[in-house]
Coordinates of C-alpha atoms and ligand atoms in Angstrom, one line a residue:
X1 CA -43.8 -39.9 -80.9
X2 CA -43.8 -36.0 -80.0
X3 CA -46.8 -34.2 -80.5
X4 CA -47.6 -30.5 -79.8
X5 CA -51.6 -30.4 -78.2
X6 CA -52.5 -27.2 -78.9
X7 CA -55.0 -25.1 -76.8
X8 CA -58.2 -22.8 -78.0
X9 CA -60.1 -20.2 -77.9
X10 CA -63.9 -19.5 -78.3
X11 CA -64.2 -16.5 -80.7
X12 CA -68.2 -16.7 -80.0
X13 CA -70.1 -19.2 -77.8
X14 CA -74.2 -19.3 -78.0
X15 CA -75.8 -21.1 -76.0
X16 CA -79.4 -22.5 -76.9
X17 CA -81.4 -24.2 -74.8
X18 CA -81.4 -28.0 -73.0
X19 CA -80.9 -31.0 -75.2
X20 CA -82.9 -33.9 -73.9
X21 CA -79.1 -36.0 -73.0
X22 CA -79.2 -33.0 -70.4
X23 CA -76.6 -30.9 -72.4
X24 CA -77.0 -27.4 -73.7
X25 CA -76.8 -27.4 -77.6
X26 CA -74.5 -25.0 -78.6
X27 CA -72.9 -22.8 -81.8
X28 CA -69.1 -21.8 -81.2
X29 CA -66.2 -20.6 -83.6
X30 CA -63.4 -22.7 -82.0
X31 CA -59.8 -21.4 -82.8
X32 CA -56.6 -23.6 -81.8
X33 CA -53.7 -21.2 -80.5
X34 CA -50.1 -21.7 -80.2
X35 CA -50.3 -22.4 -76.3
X36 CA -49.6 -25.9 -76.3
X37 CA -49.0 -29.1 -74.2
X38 CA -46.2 -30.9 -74.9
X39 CA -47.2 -35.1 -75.7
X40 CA -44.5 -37.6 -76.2
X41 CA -46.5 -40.7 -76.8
X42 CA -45.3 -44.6 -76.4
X43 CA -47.1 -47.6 -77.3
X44 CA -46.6 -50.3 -74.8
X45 CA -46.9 -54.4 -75.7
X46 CA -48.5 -55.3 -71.9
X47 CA -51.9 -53.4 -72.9
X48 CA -51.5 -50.9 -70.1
X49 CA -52.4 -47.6 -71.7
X50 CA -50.7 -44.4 -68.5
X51 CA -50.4 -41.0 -68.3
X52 CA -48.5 -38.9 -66.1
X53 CA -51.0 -35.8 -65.6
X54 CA -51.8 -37.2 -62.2
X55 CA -55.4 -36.3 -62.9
X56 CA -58.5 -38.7 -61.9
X57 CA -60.7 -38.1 -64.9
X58 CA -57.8 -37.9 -67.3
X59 CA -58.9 -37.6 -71.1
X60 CA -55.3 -38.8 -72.7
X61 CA -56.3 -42.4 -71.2
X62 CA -59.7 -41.5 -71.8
X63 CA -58.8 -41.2 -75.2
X64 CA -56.3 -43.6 -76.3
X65 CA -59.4 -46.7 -74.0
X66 CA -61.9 -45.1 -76.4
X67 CA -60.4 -45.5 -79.4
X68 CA -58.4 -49.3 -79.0
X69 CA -62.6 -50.3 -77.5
X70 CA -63.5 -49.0 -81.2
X71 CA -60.3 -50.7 -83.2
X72 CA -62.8 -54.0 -83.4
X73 CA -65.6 -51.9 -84.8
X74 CA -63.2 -50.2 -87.0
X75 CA -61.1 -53.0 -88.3
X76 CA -64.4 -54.4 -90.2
X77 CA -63.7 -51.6 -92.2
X78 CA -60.4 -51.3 -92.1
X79 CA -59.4 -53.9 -94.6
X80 CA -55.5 -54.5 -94.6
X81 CA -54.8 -54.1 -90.6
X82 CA -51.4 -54.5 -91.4
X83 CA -49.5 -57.1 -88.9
X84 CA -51.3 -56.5 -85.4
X85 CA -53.6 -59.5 -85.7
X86 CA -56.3 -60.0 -84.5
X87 CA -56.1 -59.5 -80.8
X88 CA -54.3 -56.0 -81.7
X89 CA -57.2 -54.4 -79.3
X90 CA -56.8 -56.2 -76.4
X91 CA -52.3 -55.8 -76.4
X92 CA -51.8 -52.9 -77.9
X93 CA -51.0 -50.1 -74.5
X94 CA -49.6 -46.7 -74.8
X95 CA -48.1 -44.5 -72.1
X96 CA -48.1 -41.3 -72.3
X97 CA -45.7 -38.5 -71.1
X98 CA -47.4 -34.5 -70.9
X99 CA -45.3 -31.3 -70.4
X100 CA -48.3 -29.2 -69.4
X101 CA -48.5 -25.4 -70.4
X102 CA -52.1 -25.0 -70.8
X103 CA -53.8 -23.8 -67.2
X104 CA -56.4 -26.3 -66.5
X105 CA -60.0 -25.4 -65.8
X106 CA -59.2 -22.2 -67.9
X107 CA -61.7 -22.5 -70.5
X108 CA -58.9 -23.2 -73.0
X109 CA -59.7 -26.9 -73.7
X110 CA -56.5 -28.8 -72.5
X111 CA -57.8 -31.5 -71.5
X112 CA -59.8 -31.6 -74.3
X113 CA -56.5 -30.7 -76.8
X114 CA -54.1 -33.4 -75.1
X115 CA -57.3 -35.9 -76.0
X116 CA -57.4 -34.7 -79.3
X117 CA -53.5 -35.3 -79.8
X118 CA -53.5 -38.4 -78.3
X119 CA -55.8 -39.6 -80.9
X120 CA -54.2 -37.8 -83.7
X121 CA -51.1 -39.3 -82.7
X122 CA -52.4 -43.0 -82.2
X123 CA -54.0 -42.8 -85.5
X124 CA -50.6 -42.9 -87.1
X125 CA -48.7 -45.3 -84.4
X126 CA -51.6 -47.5 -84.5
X127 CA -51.5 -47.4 -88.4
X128 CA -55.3 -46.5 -88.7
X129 CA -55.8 -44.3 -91.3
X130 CA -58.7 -42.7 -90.1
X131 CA -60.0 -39.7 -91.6
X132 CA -60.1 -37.2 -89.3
X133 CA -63.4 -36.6 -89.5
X134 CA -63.9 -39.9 -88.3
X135 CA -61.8 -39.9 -85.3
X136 CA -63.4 -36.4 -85.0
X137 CA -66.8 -38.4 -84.2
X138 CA -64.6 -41.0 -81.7
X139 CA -63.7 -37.7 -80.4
X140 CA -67.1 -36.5 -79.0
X141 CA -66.7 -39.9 -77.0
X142 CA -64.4 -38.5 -75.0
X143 CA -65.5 -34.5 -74.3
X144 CA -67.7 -32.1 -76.0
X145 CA -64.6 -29.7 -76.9
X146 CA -63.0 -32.9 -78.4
X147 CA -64.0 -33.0 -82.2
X148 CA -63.2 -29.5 -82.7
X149 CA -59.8 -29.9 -81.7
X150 CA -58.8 -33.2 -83.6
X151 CA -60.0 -31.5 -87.0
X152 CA -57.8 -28.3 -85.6
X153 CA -58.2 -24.9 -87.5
X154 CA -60.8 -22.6 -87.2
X155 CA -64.1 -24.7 -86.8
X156 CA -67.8 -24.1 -86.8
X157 CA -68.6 -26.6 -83.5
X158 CA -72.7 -27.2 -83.3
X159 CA -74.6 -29.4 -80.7
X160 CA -73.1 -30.3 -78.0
X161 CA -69.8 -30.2 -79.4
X162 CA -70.3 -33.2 -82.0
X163 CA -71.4 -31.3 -85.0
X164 CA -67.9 -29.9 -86.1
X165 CA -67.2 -28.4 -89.2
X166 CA -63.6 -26.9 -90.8
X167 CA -64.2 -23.3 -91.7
X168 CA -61.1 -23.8 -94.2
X169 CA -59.8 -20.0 -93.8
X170 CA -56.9 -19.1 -95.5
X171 CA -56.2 -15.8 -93.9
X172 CA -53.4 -15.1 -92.2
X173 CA -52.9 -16.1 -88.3
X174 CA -53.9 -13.5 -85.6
X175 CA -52.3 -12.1 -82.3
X176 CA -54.2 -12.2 -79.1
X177 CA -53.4 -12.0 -75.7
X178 CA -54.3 -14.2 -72.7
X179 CA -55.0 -13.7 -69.5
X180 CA -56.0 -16.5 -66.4
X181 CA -57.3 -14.6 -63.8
X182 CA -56.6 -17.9 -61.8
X183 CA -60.1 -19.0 -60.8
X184 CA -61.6 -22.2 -61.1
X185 CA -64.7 -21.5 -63.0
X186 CA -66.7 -25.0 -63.0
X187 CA -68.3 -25.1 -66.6
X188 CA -71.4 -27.1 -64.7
X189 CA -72.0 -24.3 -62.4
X190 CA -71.7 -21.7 -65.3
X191 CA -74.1 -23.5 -67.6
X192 CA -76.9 -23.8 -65.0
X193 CA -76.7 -20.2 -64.2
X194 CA -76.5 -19.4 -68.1
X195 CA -79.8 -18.0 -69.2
X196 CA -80.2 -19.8 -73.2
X197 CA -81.2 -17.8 -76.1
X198 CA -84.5 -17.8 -77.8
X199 CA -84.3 -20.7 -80.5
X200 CA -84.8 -18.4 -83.5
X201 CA -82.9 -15.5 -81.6
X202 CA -80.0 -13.9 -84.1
X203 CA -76.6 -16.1 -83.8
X204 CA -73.3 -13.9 -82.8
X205 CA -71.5 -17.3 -83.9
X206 CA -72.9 -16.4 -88.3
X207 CA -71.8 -13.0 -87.7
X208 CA -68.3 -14.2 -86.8
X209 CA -68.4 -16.5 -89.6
X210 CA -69.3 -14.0 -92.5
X211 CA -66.7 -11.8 -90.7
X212 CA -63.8 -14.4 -90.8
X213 CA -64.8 -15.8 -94.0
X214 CA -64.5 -12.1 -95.2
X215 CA -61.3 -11.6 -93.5
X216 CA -62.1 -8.6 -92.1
X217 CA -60.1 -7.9 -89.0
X218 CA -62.4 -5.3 -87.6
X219 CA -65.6 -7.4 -87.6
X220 CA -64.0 -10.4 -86.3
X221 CA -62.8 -8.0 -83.6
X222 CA -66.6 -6.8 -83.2
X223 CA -68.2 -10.3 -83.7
X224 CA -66.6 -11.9 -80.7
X225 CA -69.0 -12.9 -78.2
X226 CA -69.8 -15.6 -75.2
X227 CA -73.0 -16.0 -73.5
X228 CA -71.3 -18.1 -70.2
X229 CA -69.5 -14.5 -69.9
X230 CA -72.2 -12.4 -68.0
X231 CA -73.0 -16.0 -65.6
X232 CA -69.3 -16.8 -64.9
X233 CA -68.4 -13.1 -63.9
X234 CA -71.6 -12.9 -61.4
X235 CA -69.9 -16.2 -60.1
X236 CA -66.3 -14.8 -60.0
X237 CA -65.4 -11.1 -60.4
X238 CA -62.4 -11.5 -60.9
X239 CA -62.8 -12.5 -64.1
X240 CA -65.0 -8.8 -64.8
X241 CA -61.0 -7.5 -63.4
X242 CA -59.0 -9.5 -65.9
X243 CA -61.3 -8.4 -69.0
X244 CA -60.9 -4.7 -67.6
X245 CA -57.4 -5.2 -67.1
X246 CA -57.1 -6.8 -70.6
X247 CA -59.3 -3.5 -72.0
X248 CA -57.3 -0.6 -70.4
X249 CA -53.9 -2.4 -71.3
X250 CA -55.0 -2.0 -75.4
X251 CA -56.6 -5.2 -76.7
X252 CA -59.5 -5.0 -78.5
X253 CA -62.9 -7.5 -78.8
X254 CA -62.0 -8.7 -75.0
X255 CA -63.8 -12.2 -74.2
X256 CA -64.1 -15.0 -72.5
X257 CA -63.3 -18.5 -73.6
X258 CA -65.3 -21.3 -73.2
X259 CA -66.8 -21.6 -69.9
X260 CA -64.1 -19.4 -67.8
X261 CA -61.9 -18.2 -66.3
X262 CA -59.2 -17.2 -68.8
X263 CA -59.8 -14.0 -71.1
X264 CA -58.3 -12.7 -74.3
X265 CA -58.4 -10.0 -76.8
X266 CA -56.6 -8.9 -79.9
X267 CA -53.8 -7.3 -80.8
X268 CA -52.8 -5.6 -83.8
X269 CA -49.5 -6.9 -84.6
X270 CA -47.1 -9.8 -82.7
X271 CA -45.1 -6.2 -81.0
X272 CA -48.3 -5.0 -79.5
X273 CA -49.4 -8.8 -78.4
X274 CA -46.0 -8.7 -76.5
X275 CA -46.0 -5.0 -75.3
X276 CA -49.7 -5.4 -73.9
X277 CA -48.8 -9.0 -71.7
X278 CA -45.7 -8.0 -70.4
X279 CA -47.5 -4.9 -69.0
X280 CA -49.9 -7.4 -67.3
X281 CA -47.2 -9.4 -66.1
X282 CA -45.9 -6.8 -64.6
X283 CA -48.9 -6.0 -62.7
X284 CA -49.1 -9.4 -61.7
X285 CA -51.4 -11.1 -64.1
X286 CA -50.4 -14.3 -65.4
X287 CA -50.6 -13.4 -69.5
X288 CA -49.2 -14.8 -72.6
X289 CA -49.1 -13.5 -76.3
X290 CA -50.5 -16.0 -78.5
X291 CA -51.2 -16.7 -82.3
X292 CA -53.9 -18.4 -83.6
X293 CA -53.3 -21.9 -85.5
X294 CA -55.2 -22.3 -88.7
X295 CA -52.8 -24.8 -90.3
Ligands
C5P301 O1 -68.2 -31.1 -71.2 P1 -68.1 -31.3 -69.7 O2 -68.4 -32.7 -69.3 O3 -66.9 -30.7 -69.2 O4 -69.3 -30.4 -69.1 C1 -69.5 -30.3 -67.7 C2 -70.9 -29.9 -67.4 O5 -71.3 -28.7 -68.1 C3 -72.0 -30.9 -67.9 O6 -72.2 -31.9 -67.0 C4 -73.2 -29.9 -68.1 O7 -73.8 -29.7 -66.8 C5 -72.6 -28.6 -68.6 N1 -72.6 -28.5 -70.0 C6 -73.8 -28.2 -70.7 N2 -73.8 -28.1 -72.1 C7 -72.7 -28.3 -72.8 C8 -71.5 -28.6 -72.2 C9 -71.5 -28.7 -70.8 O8 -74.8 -28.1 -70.0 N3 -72.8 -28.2 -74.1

């Protein structure tokens, strides 16, 4: 099976103070984009479950070991488990094959998004039938940015990542621009340097809400907001360059995603998206014209 693994943006990020499992609770508006990973995805009959991303702490195995160690769990409640049998769990492998677009440690979520597809995907090889609410909450299992991206569409993400909710917009998709200023940003190092926000302080992440909800382009474009922003330029400036760079070339509501280091902002129209990364290309930036991915 083929499967695109789509990437995402934060639109807003607050960030509240320690939760006692160490993590920082937090209130986002995640938005998948059309940068994507590429996943074809093959279930094997010797149990082995592989990937081919060549990285230690990979979240496709991650993924595809969390949810079979779940499948006894789940097949109490799964009443017709077609003809696996009963030690489906233990044979049941899958190896998987990425073609990797998304920059890692960029603040985008790819390894978070190629988890995500891996248990969108199994869901239907492994004839599961889980809501995806459900394997939203296996999800968080695997990484905090997880839950948000099975559901996909724009999402109201709460806690630590586990609390996920589908903002069900209907408006139409929007052009941004991306830029990787090519640092590694390491979200651990940003969060402890984060200073959290007063518990009853105001949330940028309801303003972005009423604004999307209202589908009103120029508050959206105002709302956006990141509070690992001001602690991941003080540990890299050259993410403070790509935002100016991203400025001066015309997009508008320039942010951070996620914990660093990529950037993006909006453009107008899918002509000015283009017009504005090419000019950074040019300059030397790596940049790409995205779309967002409500459906
Ligand atoms: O989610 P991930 O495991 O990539 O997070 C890496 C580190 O970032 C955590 O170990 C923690 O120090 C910090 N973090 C946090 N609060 C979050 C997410 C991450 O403090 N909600």
């Amino acid at each position: 099976m083929k499967i695109e693994a789509y990437a995402k943006v934060n639109f807003t990020l607050d960030v509240y103070g320690t939760r006692p499992d160490g993590y920082h609770a937090l209130r986002s508006v995640v938005m998948p984009i059309s940068l994507a990973d590429t996943l074809e995805i093959e279930t094997t009959a010797d149990g082995s479950i592989t990937s081919d991303t060549g990285y230690d702490d990979d979240l496709c195995v991650k993924a595809a070991r969390v949810l079979r160690s779940q499948i006894s769990n789940l097949k109490s409640q799964i009443s017709d488990f077609g003809a696996q049998g009963s030690d489906f769990g233990a044979q049941v492998g899958v190896s998987i094959h990425v073609t990797k677009r998304i920059p890692a440690g960029g603040g985008l979520g790819g390894g978070s998004a190629d988890a995500a597809a891996v248990l969108r995907a199994l869901n239907e090889l492994w004839e599961l039938e889980l809501p995806l609410p459900e394997l939203a909450e296996i999800g968080a299992q695997v990484g905090s940015d997880v839950p948000a991206l099975v559901l996909g569409g724009a999402v109201l993400m709460e806690g630590r990542g586990e609390r996920v909710q589908d903002l069900r917009l209907k408006t139409g998709d929007l052009n941004l621009v991306l830029v990787n200023p090519g640092v590694h940003s390491s979200t651990r190092e940003v969060y402890a340097a984060c200073r959290a926000r007063e518990k009853d302080a105001s949330s940028p992440t309801d303003a972005m809400v009423a604004a999307m909800k209202a589908g009103d382009f120029a508050q959206i474009v105002a709302a956006t907001s990141n509070d690992l922003q001001a602690p991941a330029v003080k540990l890299h400036p050259e993410i403070a360059d790509a935002l100016t760079s991203l400025r001066t070339a015309g997009a508008t509501g320039v942010t951070m995603s996620g914990s660093g280091s990529c950037v993006f902002g909006f453009a107008p129209d899918s002509a000015t998206a283009e017009r504005i990364s090419a000019d950074l290309n040019f300059r030397g930036l790596q940049s790409w014209p995205v779309t967002t991915r409500l459906s």
